[in-house]
Amino acid sequence: MFDVAELFGQTIKRAISHSSEEQLSQASVDFSCTFLVGGQIRGEAPRLFLIYPQGNFIEATSDTPYFQIGESKYGKPIIDRVVRPETGIGEALKSALVSFDSTMKSNLSVGLPIDV
């Protein structure tokens, strides 16, 4: 999975660099993006990576068992109080949905659709 994250990061970096060079004569376009890449290879533990537009990435650990993309000011404290490495998927999903709801109620620029 580490190799997958590394390849994905290199590909993003190359694509953004190529697109940015081609767009010089047009209006300013922001090509930044952030991705979550996760999975499991048979016989190994599941892994999760947060990949930045620069091509670098970080991996989820027991200290940071999840990643959140986008607005995090209002909803992240809810998830921080509930989610631990041993938290089941059902409880983690409930926590994420409450986090989404809190953020949508507190920030008018955040709304549907939501993604999990």
PDB file of C-alpha atoms in Angstrom:
ATOM      1  CA  MET A   1       0.000   0.000   0.000  1.00  0.00           C
ATOM      2  CA  PHE A   2       2.947   2.315   0.632  1.00  0.00           C
ATOM      3  CA  ASP A   3       4.047   1.784  -2.971  1.00  0.00           C
ATOM      4  CA  VAL A   4       0.514   2.599  -4.171  1.00  0.00           C
ATOM      5  CA  ALA A   5       0.497   5.868  -2.198  1.00  0.00           C
ATOM      6  CA  GLU A   6       3.938   6.753  -3.545  1.00  0.00           C
ATOM      7  CA  LEU A   7       2.925   6.076  -7.166  1.00  0.00           C
ATOM      8  CA  PHE A   8      -0.343   7.985  -6.725  1.00  0.00           C
ATOM      9  CA  GLY A   9       1.523  10.971  -5.266  1.00  0.00           C
ATOM     10  CA  GLN A  10       4.061  11.025  -8.102  1.00  0.00           C
ATOM     11  CA  THR A  11       1.255  10.823 -10.686  1.00  0.00           C
ATOM     12  CA  ILE A  12      -0.678  13.704  -9.097  1.00  0.00           C
ATOM     13  CA  LYS A  13       2.446  15.856  -8.960  1.00  0.00           C
ATOM     14  CA  ARG A  14       3.255  15.161 -12.603  1.00  0.00           C
ATOM     15  CA  ALA A  15      -0.340  15.782 -13.764  1.00  0.00           C
ATOM     16  CA  ILE A  16      -0.642  19.072 -11.877  1.00  0.00           C
ATOM     17  CA  SER A  17       2.726  20.246 -13.166  1.00  0.00           C
ATOM     18  CA  HIS A  18       1.776  19.371 -16.762  1.00  0.00           C
ATOM     19  CA  SER A  19      -1.680  21.006 -16.498  1.00  0.00           C
ATOM     20  CA  SER A  20      -0.291  24.152 -14.892  1.00  0.00           C
ATOM     21  CA  GLU A  21       2.255  24.632 -17.692  1.00  0.00           C
ATOM     22  CA  GLU A  22      -0.429  24.262 -20.383  1.00  0.00           C
ATOM     23  CA  GLN A  23      -2.755  26.765 -18.698  1.00  0.00           C
ATOM     24  CA  LEU A  24      -0.287  29.675 -18.489  1.00  0.00           C
ATOM     25  CA  SER A  25      -2.031  31.646 -21.248  1.00  0.00           C
ATOM     26  CA  GLN A  26      -5.517  31.103 -19.791  1.00  0.00           C
ATOM     27  CA  ALA A  27      -7.186  32.360 -16.633  1.00  0.00           C
ATOM     28  CA  SER A  28      -5.594  31.393 -13.362  1.00  0.00           C
ATOM     29  CA  VAL A  29      -6.764  27.886 -12.450  1.00  0.00           C
ATOM     30  CA  ASP A  30      -6.104  26.181  -9.135  1.00  0.00           C
ATOM     31  CA  PHE A  31      -5.067  22.581  -9.799  1.00  0.00           C
ATOM     32  CA  SER A  32      -4.634  21.624  -6.155  1.00  0.00           C
ATOM     33  CA  CYS A  33      -6.215  18.417  -4.903  1.00  0.00           C
ATOM     34  CA  THR A  34      -6.005  16.157  -1.903  1.00  0.00           C
ATOM     35  CA  PHE A  35      -6.800  12.441  -1.929  1.00  0.00           C
ATOM     36  CA  LEU A  36      -7.391   9.677   0.566  1.00  0.00           C
ATOM     37  CA  VAL A  37      -6.003   6.334  -0.560  1.00  0.00           C
ATOM     38  CA  GLY A  38      -6.643   3.285   1.551  1.00  0.00           C
ATOM     39  CA  GLY A  39      -6.893  -0.431   1.270  1.00  0.00           C
ATOM     40  CA  GLN A  40      -5.607  -3.763   2.359  1.00  0.00           C
ATOM     41  CA  ILE A  41      -3.403  -6.342   0.713  1.00  0.00           C
ATOM     42  CA  ARG A  42      -4.220  -9.926   1.663  1.00  0.00           C
ATOM     43  CA  GLY A  43      -2.356 -10.920   4.788  1.00  0.00           C
ATOM     44  CA  GLU A  44      -1.456  -7.340   5.731  1.00  0.00           C
ATOM     45  CA  ALA A  45      -3.122  -4.734   7.943  1.00  0.00           C
ATOM     46  CA  PRO A  46      -5.333  -2.081   6.307  1.00  0.00           C
ATOM     47  CA  ARG A  47      -3.540   1.224   5.627  1.00  0.00           C
ATOM     48  CA  LEU A  48      -4.727   4.759   4.925  1.00  0.00           C
ATOM     49  CA  PHE A  49      -2.789   7.623   3.327  1.00  0.00           C
ATOM     50  CA  LEU A  50      -3.536  11.321   2.855  1.00  0.00           C
ATOM     51  CA  ILE A  51      -1.894  12.440  -0.401  1.00  0.00           C
ATOM     52  CA  TYR A  52      -1.170  16.128  -1.012  1.00  0.00           C
ATOM     53  CA  PRO A  53      -1.017  17.895  -4.406  1.00  0.00           C
ATOM     54  CA  GLN A  54       2.774  18.215  -4.047  1.00  0.00           C
ATOM     55  CA  GLY A  55       2.952  14.404  -4.233  1.00  0.00           C
ATOM     56  CA  ASN A  56       3.966  13.807  -0.635  1.00  0.00           C
ATOM     57  CA  PHE A  57       1.745  11.905   1.807  1.00  0.00           C
ATOM     58  CA  ILE A  58       1.232  10.875   5.404  1.00  0.00           C
ATOM     59  CA  GLU A  59      -0.126   7.633   6.820  1.00  0.00           C
ATOM     60  CA  ALA A  60      -2.779   7.152   9.473  1.00  0.00           C
ATOM     61  CA  THR A  61      -1.335   5.947  12.775  1.00  0.00           C
ATOM     62  CA  SER A  62      -2.676   5.143  16.228  1.00  0.00           C
ATOM     63  CA  ASP A  63      -2.188   8.852  17.088  1.00  0.00           C
ATOM     64  CA  THR A  64      -4.079   9.969  13.953  1.00  0.00           C
ATOM     65  CA  PRO A  65      -6.449   7.077  13.130  1.00  0.00           C
ATOM     66  CA  TYR A  66      -8.420   9.061  10.546  1.00  0.00           C
ATOM     67  CA  PHE A  67      -8.075  11.907   8.051  1.00  0.00           C
ATOM     68  CA  GLN A  68     -10.570  14.594   7.189  1.00  0.00           C
ATOM     69  CA  ILE A  69     -10.565  16.590   3.962  1.00  0.00           C
ATOM     70  CA  GLY A  70     -12.309  19.924   3.777  1.00  0.00           C
ATOM     71  CA  GLU A  71     -13.834  22.050   6.526  1.00  0.00           C
ATOM     72  CA  SER A  72     -12.748  20.712   9.915  1.00  0.00           C
ATOM     73  CA  LYS A  73     -13.274  23.584  12.323  1.00  0.00           C
ATOM     74  CA  TYR A  74     -16.679  22.501  13.632  1.00  0.00           C
ATOM     75  CA  GLY A  75     -16.911  18.751  13.099  1.00  0.00           C
ATOM     76  CA  LYS A  76     -13.421  17.500  13.885  1.00  0.00           C
ATOM     77  CA  PRO A  77     -13.721  17.871  17.686  1.00  0.00           C
ATOM     78  CA  ILE A  78     -16.699  15.490  17.595  1.00  0.00           C
ATOM     79  CA  ILE A  79     -14.712  12.829  15.765  1.00  0.00           C
ATOM     80  CA  ASP A  80     -11.670  13.414  18.001  1.00  0.00           C
ATOM     81  CA  ARG A  81     -13.769  12.532  21.051  1.00  0.00           C
ATOM     82  CA  VAL A  82     -15.114   9.266  19.606  1.00  0.00           C
ATOM     83  CA  VAL A  83     -12.789   7.678  17.035  1.00  0.00           C
ATOM     84  CA  ARG A  84      -9.885   5.529  18.199  1.00  0.00           C
ATOM     85  CA  PRO A  85      -8.041   2.772  16.305  1.00  0.00           C
ATOM     86  CA  GLU A  86     -10.285   0.168  17.948  1.00  0.00           C
ATOM     87  CA  THR A  87     -13.555   2.005  17.121  1.00  0.00           C
ATOM     88  CA  GLY A  88     -15.898  -0.104  15.009  1.00  0.00           C
ATOM     89  CA  ILE A  89     -17.007   1.059  11.583  1.00  0.00           C
ATOM     90  CA  GLY A  90     -20.597   1.632  12.772  1.00  0.00           C
ATOM     91  CA  GLU A  91     -19.581   3.961  15.596  1.00  0.00           C
ATOM     92  CA  ALA A  92     -17.078   5.753  13.380  1.00  0.00           C
ATOM     93  CA  LEU A  93     -19.752   6.326  10.726  1.00  0.00           C
ATOM     94  CA  LYS A  94     -22.223   7.698  13.298  1.00  0.00           C
ATOM     95  CA  SER A  95     -19.526  10.047  14.568  1.00  0.00           C
ATOM     96  CA  ALA A  96     -18.755  11.220  11.006  1.00  0.00           C
ATOM     97  CA  LEU A  97     -22.430  11.903  10.282  1.00  0.00           C
ATOM     98  CA  VAL A  98     -22.828  13.945  13.477  1.00  0.00           C
ATOM     99  CA  SER A  99     -19.638  15.800  12.492  1.00  0.00           C
ATOM    100  CA  PHE A 100     -21.071  16.568   9.029  1.00  0.00           C
ATOM    101  CA  ASP A 101     -24.326  17.786  10.558  1.00  0.00           C
ATOM    102  CA  SER A 102     -22.532  20.014  13.061  1.00  0.00           C
ATOM    103  CA  THR A 103     -20.393  21.546  10.324  1.00  0.00           C
ATOM    104  CA  MET A 104     -23.367  22.176   8.016  1.00  0.00           C
ATOM    105  CA  LYS A 105     -25.298  23.886  10.814  1.00  0.00           C
ATOM    106  CA  SER A 106     -22.324  26.047  11.843  1.00  0.00           C
ATOM    107  CA  ASN A 107     -20.984  27.009   8.412  1.00  0.00           C
ATOM    108  CA  LEU A 108     -23.356  28.137   5.661  1.00  0.00           C
ATOM    109  CA  SER A 109     -20.756  27.442   2.949  1.00  0.00           C
ATOM    110  CA  VAL A 110     -20.830  23.700   3.753  1.00  0.00           C
ATOM    111  CA  GLY A 111     -23.733  21.613   2.520  1.00  0.00           C
ATOM    112  CA  LEU A 112     -24.904  18.590   0.650  1.00  0.00           C
ATOM    113  CA  PRO A 113     -23.821  16.346  -0.875  1.00  0.00           C
ATOM    114  CA  ILE A 114     -21.695  14.647   1.756  1.00  0.00           C
ATOM    115  CA  ASP A 115     -19.290  11.773   1.112  1.00  0.00           C
ATOM    116  CA  VAL A 116     -18.183   8.954   3.336  1.00  0.00           C
TER     117      VAL A 116
END
